Short mmCIF file of C-alpha atoms in Angstrom, two decimals:
data_model
loop_
_atom_site.label_atom_id
_atom_site.label_comp_id
_atom_site.label_asym_id
_atom_site.label_seq_id
_atom_site.Cartn_x
_atom_site.Cartn_y
_atom_site.Cartn_z
CA ARG A 1494 0.00 0.00 0.00
CA PHE A 1495 1.19 3.51 -0.88
CA GLY A 1496 4.42 2.07 -2.27
CA PHE A 1497 5.41 0.28 0.94
CA THR A 1498 5.76 -3.45 1.50
CA PRO A 1499 4.48 -5.55 4.40
CA LEU A 1500 8.05 -5.60 5.73
CA ASP A 1501 8.12 -1.78 5.66
CA ASP A 1502 4.86 -1.70 7.63
CA ALA A 1503 6.11 -4.23 10.19
CA LEU A 1504 9.33 -2.25 10.67
CA ARG A 1505 7.48 1.06 10.97
CA HIS A 1506 5.14 -0.36 13.63
CA SER A 1507 7.95 -2.24 15.45
CA LYS A 1508 6.34 -5.66 14.98
CA LYS A 1509 9.41 -7.80 15.66
CA THR A 1510 7.75 -11.17 15.10
CA ALA A 1511 6.25 -10.05 11.77
CA VAL A 1512 9.61 -8.56 10.72
CA ALA A 1513 11.37 -11.85 11.55
CA ILE A 1514 8.83 -13.96 9.64
CA LEU A 1515 8.87 -11.63 6.60
CA GLU A 1516 12.68 -11.50 6.50
CA GLU A 1517 12.82 -15.31 6.82
CA VAL A 1518 10.60 -15.76 3.74
CA GLY A 1519 12.51 -13.15 1.72
CA GLY A 1520 10.44 -10.05 2.40
CA LYS A 1521 11.80 -6.83 0.94
CA THR A 1522 11.49 -3.14 1.73
CA HIS A 1523 10.33 -0.55 -0.78
CA GLN A 1524 13.96 0.58 -1.18
CA ASP A 1525 15.06 -2.77 -2.63
CA PRO A 1526 16.39 -2.26 -6.21
CA GLU A 1527 14.66 -5.44 -7.37
CA LEU A 1528 11.30 -4.04 -6.30
CA ALA A 1529 12.06 -0.74 -8.03
CA ALA A 1530 12.61 -2.64 -11.28
CA ILE A 1531 9.35 -4.53 -10.78
CA ARG A 1532 7.47 -1.30 -10.10
CA GLU A 1533 8.95 0.28 -13.24
CA GLU A 1534 8.02 -2.75 -15.35
CA HIS A 1535 4.49 -2.68 -13.91
CA ALA A 1536 4.16 1.03 -14.69
CA VAL A 1537 5.25 0.42 -18.29
CA ARG A 1538 2.73 -2.43 -18.67
CA MET A 1539 -0.07 -0.32 -17.21
CA LYS A 1540 0.76 2.58 -19.51
CA ARG A 1541 0.78 0.26 -22.54
CA ARG A 1542 -2.51 -1.32 -21.44
CA LYS A 1543 -4.13 2.08 -21.00
CA ARG A 1544 -2.91 3.16 -24.45
CA GLU A 1545 -4.31 -0.05 -25.98
CA GLU A 1546 -7.65 0.50 -24.25
CA MET A 1547 -7.82 4.10 -25.50
CA LEU A 1548 -6.78 3.36 -29.08
CA PRO A 1549 -10.24 2.32 -30.40
CA ARG A 1550 -11.85 5.44 -28.90
CA VAL A 1551 -9.14 7.71 -30.29
CA ALA A 1552 -9.50 6.07 -33.72
CA GLU A 1553 -13.27 6.64 -33.59
CA ILE A 1554 -12.85 10.29 -32.60
CA VAL A 1555 -10.30 10.87 -35.35
CA SER A 1556 -12.37 9.10 -38.02
CA ASN A 1557 -15.43 11.20 -37.12
CA SER A 1558 -13.54 14.50 -36.94
CA PRO A 1559 -14.21 17.34 -39.38
CA GLU A 1560 -10.59 17.09 -40.52
CA SER A 1561 -11.03 13.42 -41.38
CA HIS A 1562 -14.22 14.18 -43.31
CA ALA A 1563 -12.43 16.98 -45.14
CA LEU A 1564 -9.59 14.64 -46.05
CA GLN A 1565 -12.01 12.02 -47.36
CA TRP A 1566 -13.86 14.64 -49.44
CA THR A 1567 -10.55 15.95 -50.77
CA GLU A 1568 -9.42 12.48 -51.82
CA LYS A 1569 -12.77 11.37 -53.28
CA GLU A 1570 -14.09 14.60 -54.81
CA LEU A 1571 -11.58 17.39 -55.09
CA LEU A 1572 -8.46 15.56 -56.28
CA PRO A 1573 -10.22 13.77 -59.16
CA ARG A 1574 -11.71 17.09 -60.30
CA VAL A 1575 -8.36 18.86 -60.07
CA ARG A 1576 -6.64 16.03 -61.94
CA GLY A 1577 -9.29 16.24 -64.67
CA GLU A 1578 -8.84 20.00 -64.93
CA LEU A 1579 -5.07 19.59 -65.11
CA ARG A 1580 -5.41 17.04 -67.92
CA ALA A 1581 -7.68 19.45 -69.79
CA MET A 1582 -5.18 22.28 -69.25
CA GLU A 1583 -2.34 20.08 -70.49
CA GLU A 1584 -4.32 19.28 -73.64
CA THR A 1585 -5.08 22.97 -74.18
CA LEU A 1586 -1.43 23.85 -73.63
CA SER A 1587 -0.41 21.19 -76.12
CA GLU A 1588 -2.83 22.65 -78.69
CA ILE A 1589 -1.48 26.17 -78.05
CA GLU A 1590 2.11 24.96 -78.46
CA LYS A 1591 1.14 23.26 -81.73
CA PHE A 1592 -0.57 26.46 -82.93
CA TRP A 1593 2.50 28.58 -82.10
CA LYS A 1594 4.87 26.17 -83.83
CA GLU A 1595 2.72 26.29 -86.95
CA ALA A 1596 2.49 30.09 -86.71
CA GLU A 1597 6.26 30.35 -86.26
CA ILE A 1598 6.81 28.26 -89.39
CA LYS A 1599 4.37 30.40 -91.38
CA ILE A 1600 5.87 33.66 -90.13
CA SER A 1601 9.39 32.41 -90.86
CA SER A 1602 8.29 31.46 -94.38
CA HIS A 1603 6.68 34.90 -94.91
CA ILE A 1604 9.83 36.62 -93.68
CA GLN A 1605 11.97 34.59 -96.08
CA ASP A 1606 9.56 35.42 -98.93
CA TYR A 1607 9.68 39.11 -97.97
CA PHE A 1608 13.50 39.21 -98.01
CA GLN A 1609 13.63 37.32 -101.29
CA VAL A 1610 11.19 39.73 -102.91
CA SER A 1611 13.03 42.69 -101.38
CA SER A 1612 16.36 41.47 -102.74
CA GLU A 1613 14.84 40.86 -106.18
CA LEU A 1614 13.38 44.39 -106.19
CA ALA A 1615 16.71 45.85 -105.16
CA VAL A 1616 18.39 44.21 -108.15
CA VAL A 1617 15.93 45.66 -110.63
#
């Protein structure tokens, strides 16, 4: 009780017969290093047990939280929409790049024609 052993109690209350019997059967005081190790091990087990008991409740709270619902909506609704929009943008960008390449070729051809005509006119 309260971290003390029966031997501690017998010593504190000066019960010589009880002290003798407890020492004869291997009784220990609360200061014994072996008991300290046992207490520490017990505390670790109790902490682990409490954590294991709380885990289902914590999981339930987390799964029902607004943040969890927001994450689920983001994964199921928002991300597919965004991915679709990105694909559409990539296709549009590809079409724009194609248009500019074609325009560049046409402009380059017109410039060449212009210089050729200009050089022919300069000769005349």
